[in-house]
CSV table of C-alpha atoms in Angstrom, one decimal:
chain,number,residue,atom,x,y,z
N,1,MET,CA,0.0,0.0,0.0
N,2,SER,CA,1.4,3.4,-1.0
N,3,LEU,CA,2.4,6.2,1.4
N,4,ARG,CA,-0.5,8.3,-0.1
N,5,TYR,CA,-3.0,5.6,1.1
N,6,TYR,CA,-1.6,5.6,4.6
N,7,ILE,CA,-1.8,9.4,4.8
N,8,PHE,CA,-5.4,9.2,3.6
N,9,LEU,CA,-6.3,6.6,6.3
N,10,LYS,CA,-4.7,8.8,8.9
N,11,ASP,CA,-6.8,11.7,7.8
N,12,VAL,CA,-9.9,9.5,7.9
N,13,LEU,CA,-9.0,8.6,11.5
N,14,LEU,CA,-8.6,12.2,12.4
N,15,LEU,CA,-12.2,12.8,11.0
N,16,ALA,CA,-13.5,9.8,13.0
N,17,LEU,CA,-12.1,11.3,16.2
N,18,THR,CA,-13.1,15.0,15.6
N,19,ALA,CA,-16.2,15.1,13.2
N,20,PHE,CA,-19.1,16.0,15.5
N,21,GLY,CA,-22.5,17.2,14.3
N,22,GLY,CA,-23.9,14.8,11.8
N,23,PRO,CA,-23.6,14.5,8.0
N,24,GLN,CA,-23.7,18.2,7.2
N,25,ALA,CA,-20.9,18.9,9.6
N,26,HIS,CA,-19.0,15.8,8.5
N,27,VAL,CA,-19.0,17.1,4.9
N,28,ALA,CA,-17.9,20.5,5.9
N,29,MET,CA,-14.8,19.0,7.6
N,30,MET,CA,-14.2,16.8,4.5
N,31,PHE,CA,-14.1,20.0,2.4
N,32,ARG,CA,-11.5,21.5,4.7
N,33,LEU,CA,-9.2,18.5,5.2
N,34,LEU,CA,-9.7,16.3,2.0
N,35,VAL,CA,-10.2,19.0,-0.6
N,36,ASN,CA,-8.6,22.2,0.5
N,37,LYS,CA,-5.6,20.8,2.5
N,38,ARG,CA,-4.9,17.4,0.9
N,39,ARG,CA,-6.5,17.9,-2.6
N,40,TYR,CA,-7.6,14.3,-2.9
N,41,LEU,CA,-10.5,15.5,-5.1
N,42,THR,CA,-12.0,18.8,-6.3
N,43,GLU,CA,-14.8,20.7,-4.6
N,44,GLN,CA,-17.2,19.7,-7.4
N,45,GLU,CA,-16.3,16.0,-7.2
N,46,LEU,CA,-17.1,16.1,-3.5
N,47,ILE,CA,-20.4,17.9,-4.0
N,48,GLU,CA,-21.4,15.4,-6.6
N,49,LEU,CA,-20.4,12.4,-4.5
N,50,ASN,CA,-22.3,13.7,-1.5
N,51,ALA,CA,-25.4,14.3,-3.7
N,52,LEU,CA,-25.2,10.8,-4.9
N,53,CYS,CA,-25.0,9.4,-1.4
N,54,GLN,CA,-27.9,11.5,-0.2
N,55,ILE,CA,-30.2,9.7,-2.5
N,56,LEU,CA,-29.0,6.2,-1.8
N,57,PRO,CA,-30.1,4.3,1.3
N,58,GLY,CA,-27.5,4.2,4.0
N,59,PRO,CA,-25.3,6.5,6.1
N,60,THR,CA,-24.6,9.6,3.9
N,61,SER,CA,-21.3,10.8,5.3
N,62,THR,CA,-20.0,7.2,5.6
N,63,GLN,CA,-20.8,6.5,2.0
N,64,THR,CA,-19.3,9.8,0.9
N,65,LEU,CA,-16.1,9.1,2.7
N,66,THR,CA,-16.1,5.4,1.4
N,67,ALA,CA,-16.6,6.7,-2.1
N,68,ILE,CA,-13.6,9.0,-1.8
N,69,GLY,CA,-11.5,6.1,-0.7
N,70,TYR,CA,-12.8,4.1,-3.7
N,71,ARG,CA,-11.8,6.9,-6.1
N,72,ILE,CA,-8.3,7.1,-4.6
N,73,GLY,CA,-7.5,3.5,-4.1
N,74,GLY,CA,-10.2,1.2,-5.3
N,75,PRO,CA,-12.3,-1.3,-3.3
N,76,ASN,CA,-9.5,-2.4,-0.8
N,77,LEU,CA,-8.8,1.2,0.3
N,78,ALA,CA,-12.6,1.9,0.4
N,79,TYR,CA,-13.2,-1.0,2.9
N,80,LEU,CA,-10.2,0.2,5.0
N,81,THR,CA,-11.6,3.7,5.0
N,82,LEU,CA,-15.0,2.3,6.2
N,83,LEU,CA,-13.4,0.3,9.0
N,84,VAL,CA,-11.2,3.3,10.3
N,85,TRP,CA,-14.2,5.7,10.1
N,86,LEU,CA,-16.7,3.6,12.0
N,87,LEU,CA,-14.5,1.8,14.6
N,88,PRO,CA,-14.0,4.5,17.2
N,89,ALA,CA,-17.7,5.5,17.7
N,90,SER,CA,-18.9,1.9,17.4
N,91,SER,CA,-16.4,0.7,20.0
N,92,ILE,CA,-17.5,3.4,22.4
N,93,MET,CA,-21.2,2.6,21.9
N,94,ALA,CA,-20.5,-1.1,22.5
N,95,ALA,CA,-18.7,-0.2,25.7
N,96,ALA,CA,-21.6,2.1,26.8
N,97,ALA,CA,-24.1,-0.8,26.3
N,98,ILE,CA,-21.9,-3.1,28.3
N,99,GLY,CA,-21.7,-0.5,31.0
N,100,ILE,CA,-25.4,0.0,31.2
N,101,SER,CA,-25.9,-3.8,31.4
N,102,TYR,CA,-23.4,-4.0,34.2
N,103,LEU,CA,-25.2,-1.3,36.2
N,104,GLN,CA,-28.6,-3.0,35.8
N,105,GLU,CA,-27.3,-6.4,36.7
N,106,ASN,CA,-25.9,-4.9,39.9
N,107,ASN,CA,-29.1,-2.9,40.7
N,108,ILE,CA,-27.3,0.4,40.3
N,109,SER,CA,-29.8,3.2,39.5
N,110,LEU,CA,-29.7,4.7,36.0
N,111,GLN,CA,-31.3,7.9,37.3
N,112,PHE,CA,-28.3,9.8,36.2
N,113,LEU,CA,-29.6,9.4,32.7
N,114,ARG,CA,-33.0,11.0,33.4
N,115,PHE,CA,-32.1,14.3,31.8
N,116,ILE,CA,-30.5,12.7,28.9
N,117,GLN,CA,-33.7,10.9,27.7
N,118,PRO,CA,-35.9,14.0,27.1
N,119,MET,CA,-32.9,15.7,25.6
N,120,ALA,CA,-32.7,12.9,23.0
N,121,VAL,CA,-36.3,13.7,22.1
N,122,GLY,CA,-35.2,17.3,21.6
N,123,PHE,CA,-32.4,16.2,19.3
N,124,VAL,CA,-34.9,14.2,17.1
N,125,SER,CA,-37.4,17.0,17.1
N,126,TYR,CA,-34.7,19.4,15.8
N,127,ALA,CA,-33.6,16.9,13.2
N,128,ALA,CA,-37.3,16.6,12.0
N,129,TYR,CA,-37.4,20.4,11.7
N,130,ALA,CA,-34.1,20.8,10.0
N,131,ILE,CA,-34.8,18.0,7.5
N,132,SER,CA,-38.3,19.1,6.6
N,133,THR,CA,-37.3,22.8,6.0
N,134,LYS,CA,-34.6,21.7,3.6
N,135,VAL,CA,-36.4,19.1,1.5
N,136,VAL,CA,-40.1,19.8,1.8
N,137,ASN,CA,-40.8,22.7,-0.5
N,138,THR,CA,-44.1,22.0,-2.3
N,139,LYS,CA,-47.7,21.4,-1.2
N,140,LEU,CA,-47.6,17.8,-2.4
N,141,ALA,CA,-44.4,17.2,-0.4
N,142,ILE,CA,-46.1,18.7,2.7
N,143,GLY,CA,-49.1,16.4,2.2
N,144,ILE,CA,-46.8,13.4,1.8
N,145,MET,CA,-44.8,14.3,4.9
N,146,VAL,CA,-48.0,14.7,7.0
N,147,VAL,CA,-49.6,11.5,5.8
N,148,SER,CA,-46.5,9.4,6.1
N,149,GLY,CA,-45.9,10.8,9.6
N,150,ILE,CA,-49.4,9.8,10.8
N,151,LEU,CA,-49.1,6.3,9.2
N,152,ALA,CA,-45.6,5.8,10.7
N,153,TYR,CA,-46.9,6.7,14.1
N,154,PHE,CA,-50.0,4.5,14.1
N,155,PHE,CA,-48.6,1.5,12.3
N,156,HIS,CA,-45.6,0.0,14.0
N,157,SER,CA,-44.8,-2.9,11.6
N,158,PRO,CA,-41.1,-2.6,10.4
N,159,TRP,CA,-42.5,-3.2,6.8
N,160,VAL,CA,-44.5,0.1,6.9
N,161,TYR,CA,-41.4,2.2,6.4
N,162,PRO,CA,-40.1,0.7,3.1
N,163,LEU,CA,-43.6,0.8,1.7
N,164,LEU,CA,-44.0,4.5,2.6
N,165,LEU,CA,-40.7,5.3,1.0
N,166,LEU,CA,-41.7,3.4,-2.2
N,167,ALA,CA,-45.1,5.1,-2.2
N,168,GLY,CA,-43.7,8.6,-1.7
N,169,GLY,CA,-41.2,8.2,-4.5
N,170,ALA,CA,-43.8,6.8,-6.8
N,171,ILE,CA,-46.2,9.6,-6.2
N,172,THR,CA,-43.7,12.4,-7.1
N,173,ALA,CA,-42.2,10.3,-9.9
N,174,LEU,CA,-45.5,10.9,-11.8
N,175,ARG,CA,-44.6,14.5,-12.0
N,176,PHE,CA,-41.4,13.9,-13.9
N,177,ARG,CA,-42.4,16.1,-16.8
N,178,GLN,CA,-41.8,19.1,-14.6
N,179,HIS,CA,-38.1,18.4,-14.8
N,180,PRO,CA,-36.0,19.4,-17.8
N,181,GLN,CA,-35.2,16.6,-20.2
N,182,GLU,CA,-31.6,15.6,-20.9
N,183,LYS,CA,-30.2,13.6,-23.8
N,184,ASP,CA,-27.5,11.0,-24.2
N,185,LYS,CA,-29.0,8.7,-21.5
N,186,LYS,CA,-27.0,5.5,-22.1
N,187,LEU,CA,-26.4,3.3,-19.0
N,188,HIS,CA,-23.6,0.9,-18.8
N,189,ILE,CA,-24.2,-1.1,-15.6
N,190,GLN,CA,-21.8,-3.5,-13.9
N,191,TRP,CA,-24.1,-5.7,-11.7
N,192,ALA,CA,-21.5,-7.5,-9.5
N,193,ASN,CA,-21.9,-5.4,-6.4
N,194,PHE,CA,-25.7,-5.3,-6.7
N,195,ILE,CA,-25.8,-9.1,-7.0
N,196,LEU,CA,-23.5,-9.3,-4.0
N,197,TYR,CA,-25.9,-6.9,-2.0
N,198,VAL,CA,-29.0,-8.9,-2.9
N,199,GLY,CA,-27.2,-12.2,-2.3
N,200,VAL,CA,-26.2,-11.3,1.2
N,201,LEU,CA,-29.7,-10.1,2.0
N,202,ILE,CA,-31.3,-13.3,0.8
N,203,THR,CA,-28.7,-15.6,2.4
N,204,ALA,CA,-29.1,-13.8,5.8
N,205,ALA,CA,-32.9,-14.1,5.6
N,206,VAL,CA,-32.8,-17.8,4.7
N,207,LEU,CA,-30.2,-18.7,7.4
N,208,GLY,CA,-32.0,-16.6,10.0
N,209,GLY,CA,-35.2,-18.4,9.3
N,210,ALA,CA,-33.7,-21.9,9.1
N,211,THR,CA,-31.4,-21.7,12.2
N,212,SER,CA,-33.3,-19.2,14.4
N,213,SER,CA,-29.8,-18.0,15.5
N,214,LEU,CA,-30.1,-14.6,17.2
N,215,PRO,CA,-26.8,-13.3,15.8
N,216,ILE,CA,-27.8,-14.2,12.2
N,217,ARG,CA,-31.3,-12.7,12.7
N,218,LEU,CA,-29.8,-9.5,14.1
N,219,PHE,CA,-27.5,-9.2,11.1
N,220,GLU,CA,-30.4,-9.7,8.8
N,221,ASN,CA,-32.5,-7.1,10.7
N,222,PHE,CA,-29.7,-4.4,10.6
N,223,TYR,CA,-28.8,-5.3,7.0
N,224,ARG,CA,-32.4,-4.9,5.9
N,225,ASN,CA,-32.8,-1.6,7.8
N,226,GLY,CA,-29.5,-0.3,6.4
N,227,SER,CA,-31.0,-1.0,2.9
N,228,LEU,CA,-34.1,1.2,3.7
N,229,VAL,CA,-32.7,4.3,5.4
N,230,PHE,CA,-32.8,7.4,3.2
N,231,GLY,CA,-31.6,10.7,4.8
N,232,GLY,CA,-28.9,9.7,7.4
N,233,GLY,CA,-28.9,8.7,11.0
N,234,GLN,CA,-31.9,10.6,12.2
N,235,VAL,CA,-34.2,8.6,9.8
N,236,LEU,CA,-32.7,5.4,11.2
N,237,ILE,CA,-34.3,6.2,14.6
N,238,PRO,CA,-38.0,5.4,13.9
N,239,LEU,CA,-37.1,2.1,12.2
N,240,MET,CA,-34.9,1.1,15.1
N,241,PHE,CA,-37.4,2.1,17.8
N,242,THR,CA,-40.3,0.3,16.0
N,243,GLU,CA,-38.5,-2.9,15.3
N,244,PHE,CA,-36.3,-3.4,18.4
N,245,VAL,CA,-38.2,-1.6,21.2
N,246,ASP,CA,-41.9,-1.8,20.2
N,247,PHE,CA,-41.9,-5.0,18.1
N,248,LYS,CA,-39.1,-7.3,19.4
N,249,GLU,CA,-38.6,-5.7,22.8
N,250,TYR,CA,-34.8,-6.2,22.8
N,251,LEU,CA,-34.3,-3.1,24.8
N,252,SER,CA,-36.5,-0.6,26.7
N,253,ALA,CA,-37.5,2.9,25.5
N,254,GLU,CA,-35.4,4.4,28.3
N,255,GLU,CA,-32.3,2.4,27.2
N,256,PHE,CA,-32.9,3.3,23.6
N,257,LEU,CA,-33.1,7.1,24.4
N,258,SER,CA,-30.1,6.9,26.6
N,259,GLY,CA,-28.1,5.2,23.8
N,260,PHE,CA,-29.2,7.8,21.2
N,261,ALA,CA,-28.3,10.6,23.5
N,262,ILE,CA,-24.8,9.1,24.0
N,263,VAL,CA,-24.2,8.8,20.3
N,264,GLN,CA,-25.0,12.6,19.9
N,265,ALA,CA,-22.0,13.3,22.1
N,266,LEU,CA,-19.6,11.3,19.9
N,267,PRO,CA,-17.8,12.1,16.7
N,268,GLY,CA,-18.2,9.9,13.7
N,269,PRO,CA,-21.3,8.2,12.2
N,270,VAL,CA,-24.7,8.3,13.9
N,271,PHE,CA,-25.2,4.8,12.6
N,272,SER,CA,-22.8,3.6,15.3
N,273,PHE,CA,-25.9,3.7,17.5
N,274,CYS,CA,-26.6,0.3,16.1
N,275,SER,CA,-23.6,-1.2,17.9
N,276,PHE,CA,-25.4,-0.2,21.2
N,277,ILE,CA,-28.7,-1.8,20.1
N,278,GLY,CA,-27.1,-5.0,18.9
N,279,ASN,CA,-25.1,-5.2,22.1
N,280,LEU,CA,-28.1,-5.0,24.4
N,281,ALA,CA,-30.1,-7.4,22.2
N,282,MET,CA,-27.5,-10.1,23.1
N,283,ARG,CA,-27.2,-9.3,26.8
N,284,GLU,CA,-28.5,-12.7,27.9
N,285,HIS,CA,-25.4,-14.3,26.3
N,286,GLY,CA,-22.8,-12.6,28.4
N,287,VAL,CA,-20.1,-10.0,27.5
N,288,TRP,CA,-18.8,-12.0,24.6
N,289,GLY,CA,-22.3,-12.4,23.3
N,290,GLN,CA,-22.8,-8.7,23.6
N,291,LEU,CA,-19.7,-7.9,21.7
N,292,LEU,CA,-20.8,-10.3,19.0
N,293,GLY,CA,-24.2,-8.5,18.9
N,294,SER,CA,-22.3,-5.2,18.4
N,295,LEU,CA,-20.2,-6.7,15.6
N,296,VAL,CA,-23.1,-8.2,13.6
N,297,ALA,CA,-25.2,-5.1,14.1
N,298,THR,CA,-22.4,-2.7,12.9
N,299,VAL,CA,-21.5,-4.8,9.9
N,300,GLY,CA,-25.1,-5.3,9.1
N,301,ILE,CA,-26.1,-1.6,9.1
N,302,PHE,CA,-23.0,-0.3,7.2
N,303,LEU,CA,-22.5,-3.1,4.6
N,304,PRO,CA,-25.5,-2.5,2.3
N,305,GLY,CA,-24.8,1.2,1.8
N,306,THR,CA,-21.2,0.2,0.9
N,307,PHE,CA,-22.3,-2.3,-1.6
N,308,LEU,CA,-24.7,0.2,-3.1
N,309,ILE,CA,-22.2,3.0,-3.4
N,310,PHE,CA,-19.8,0.7,-5.2
N,311,PHE,CA,-22.6,-0.4,-7.5
N,312,VAL,CA,-24.0,3.1,-8.4
N,313,ILE,CA,-20.9,5.2,-8.5
N,314,ARG,CA,-19.9,3.7,-11.8
N,315,PHE,CA,-23.0,4.9,-13.7
N,316,TRP,CA,-24.3,7.7,-11.5
N,317,ASP,CA,-23.6,10.5,-14.0
N,318,ASP,CA,-25.9,8.8,-16.6
N,319,LEU,CA,-28.6,7.7,-14.1
N,320,LYS,CA,-29.3,11.2,-12.7
N,321,LYS,CA,-30.2,12.4,-16.3
N,322,TYR,CA,-33.5,10.5,-16.1
N,323,ARG,CA,-36.3,12.8,-15.1
N,324,VAL,CA,-38.3,10.0,-13.3
N,325,VAL,CA,-35.3,9.5,-11.0
N,326,ARG,CA,-34.9,13.1,-10.1
N,327,ALA,CA,-38.7,13.5,-9.6
N,328,SER,CA,-39.0,10.5,-7.2
N,329,LEU,CA,-36.4,12.0,-4.8
N,330,GLU,CA,-38.9,14.7,-3.7
N,331,GLY,CA,-41.3,12.1,-2.4
N,332,ILE,CA,-38.7,9.9,-0.8
N,333,SER,CA,-37.3,13.0,1.1
N,334,ALA,CA,-40.8,14.0,2.2
N,335,VAL,CA,-41.6,10.6,3.5
N,336,SER,CA,-38.2,10.5,5.4
N,337,SER,CA,-39.1,13.9,7.0
N,338,GLY,CA,-42.5,12.5,8.1
N,339,MET,CA,-40.9,9.5,9.6
N,340,VAL,CA,-38.6,11.6,11.7
N,341,VAL,CA,-41.5,13.7,12.9
N,342,ALA,CA,-43.3,10.5,14.0
N,343,ALA,CA,-40.1,9.3,15.7
N,344,ALA,CA,-40.0,12.4,17.9
N,345,VAL,CA,-43.6,11.8,19.1
N,346,MET,CA,-43.0,8.0,19.6
N,347,LEU,CA,-39.8,8.6,21.6
N,348,TYR,CA,-41.5,11.1,23.9
N,349,ARG,CA,-44.4,8.7,24.6
N,350,PRO,CA,-42.5,6.4,27.1
N,351,ILE,CA,-41.2,9.4,29.2
N,352,ASP,CA,-43.1,10.7,32.1
N,353,ASN,CA,-45.1,13.7,30.7
N,354,THR,CA,-44.0,16.2,33.4
N,355,PRO,CA,-43.5,19.9,33.0
N,356,LEU,CA,-39.8,19.3,33.7
N,357,ASN,CA,-39.3,16.7,30.9
N,358,PHE,CA,-41.4,18.7,28.4
N,359,GLY,CA,-39.4,21.7,29.3
N,360,ILE,CA,-36.1,19.9,28.7
N,361,VAL,CA,-37.3,18.8,25.3
N,362,VAL,CA,-38.3,22.3,24.3
N,363,ALA,CA,-35.1,23.8,25.8
N,364,THR,CA,-32.9,21.3,23.8
N,365,PHE,CA,-34.8,22.1,20.7
N,366,CYS,CA,-34.4,25.9,21.1
N,367,LEU,CA,-30.7,25.6,22.0
N,368,LEU,CA,-30.0,23.7,18.9
N,369,LEU,CA,-32.1,26.1,16.8
N,370,PHE,CA,-31.0,29.4,18.1
N,371,THR,CA,-27.4,28.8,19.4
N,372,ARG,CA,-24.3,27.2,18.1
N,373,ILE,CA,-23.6,25.2,21.3
N,374,PRO,CA,-22.1,21.9,20.1
N,375,ALA,CA,-24.3,18.8,20.7
N,376,PRO,CA,-21.5,17.0,22.8
N,377,ILE,CA,-21.5,19.9,25.3
N,378,LEU,CA,-25.3,19.8,25.7
N,379,ILE,CA,-25.1,16.0,26.3
N,380,LEU,CA,-22.3,16.4,28.9
N,381,VAL,CA,-24.3,19.1,30.7
N,382,GLY,CA,-27.3,16.6,30.8
N,383,PHE,CA,-25.1,13.9,32.3
N,384,ALA,CA,-23.6,16.4,34.9
N,385,LEU,CA,-27.2,17.5,35.9
N,386,GLY,CA,-28.2,13.9,36.3
N,387,PHE,CA,-25.3,13.3,38.8
N,388,ILE,CA,-25.8,16.6,40.7
N,389,PHE,CA,-29.7,16.5,41.2
C-alpha cells in the first residue's frame, strides 16, 4: 500500500475522532481536510459524490467518505476507509451498552440518565425540523410528509417504512415532466456489487429463518434496515425504535433514548448507535455475546450502503439524467421527514409527561435552533445535571 494511502487513512482517523455534528458537519470537515488541504479531489467532485450518497439508502457521510476512498485506491482502500471511520464510535457505543448492562445487573440506578432521555427527544425534534425545512418545498411534499408521519406513528410494523418510501417516491415520480429533459442517456451497468448486495440479504434471511440463530437474525435485521434508510442517522431512529423496542422488545425505551443521547456526544457516524442496540439485544449471552451483537449489528447496518455506493458510483452520471429518478427523490425525502417527525412523538411517549421533561425537550430544541452550542456539550451538561440532582 502506497504512502498516499496511509496518509489518507490517517486523515480518515482524524475525521473519525473529531467530526461531530452529523452528515452536514462531516461534509464541511471533508471540504477543509480532504479538498482544501490534501487535494484528494476537487470541490465539485465532493459535492457530486455527496449528492449521490444522499439519494442512496445508508449513512450519507459514511458513503461519501467510502466513495472518496474508492476513487483514490479502489475497493480495498474503500473498505479500510469504512473500518477506520466507524471503529472509534462503534467501539464506544458497545462499551456504553456493556456499562449499562453491568449497572442494571448490579441494581445500580440509571437515574443519572433521566435528563438525557428527554434531551434525546429534543435532538430528534430538531432533526425533524431541519430536514423538513430543507427538503419539503411543495404542497404535495407537505401532504406526503403529514400522511407518512401519521401512518408511521400508528402502524408499527417494520415493513411500513419501506412501503411508505416506495409510495412517496412513486407519487412524485408521476410529475417527472416538470423536470428538464436531458439527452444522451445510455447506461452501462456493472451488476456485480448489486448481485452481492441482494445475495447477502437473501442468504441472511434464509439462514436466520432456518437456524433461528439470534446473531444471524440480528445481522439480517440491521442489513435490511441499512437498505431502507434514506436521509442519514436521524431517519434510522424510527425504524430502530419500532423494530427493536416496540416490536421485538430487545431493549426498553429508556435504554434506547439513553443510547441515542450518548451517540449525539460522539464524533463519527450516527449509525454507530446500532452497535449499542445489537449489544443489548444479546445481553443474555454474556459479555462476549454482547460484543458479537455489536459486531453483527455494525457490519449489518453499514454493509448494504457500501455495496450500493460501489454499484451506483460507476453509472451515476448517466442515471441522474433520467427525469423520473430526479422526480422520485422529492417524495422519498418528504416521507423521510414525516418518519422523523413521527419518531419524535414516539420517543416522547414512554417518558413521564411532566413539565420538567417537556421543558427539557423544548429547551434542547431551542438551544439547537438558536445557538451554536455543540451537541456534545449539551449532552455532557445533561449527564452532569443527572449526577448533581
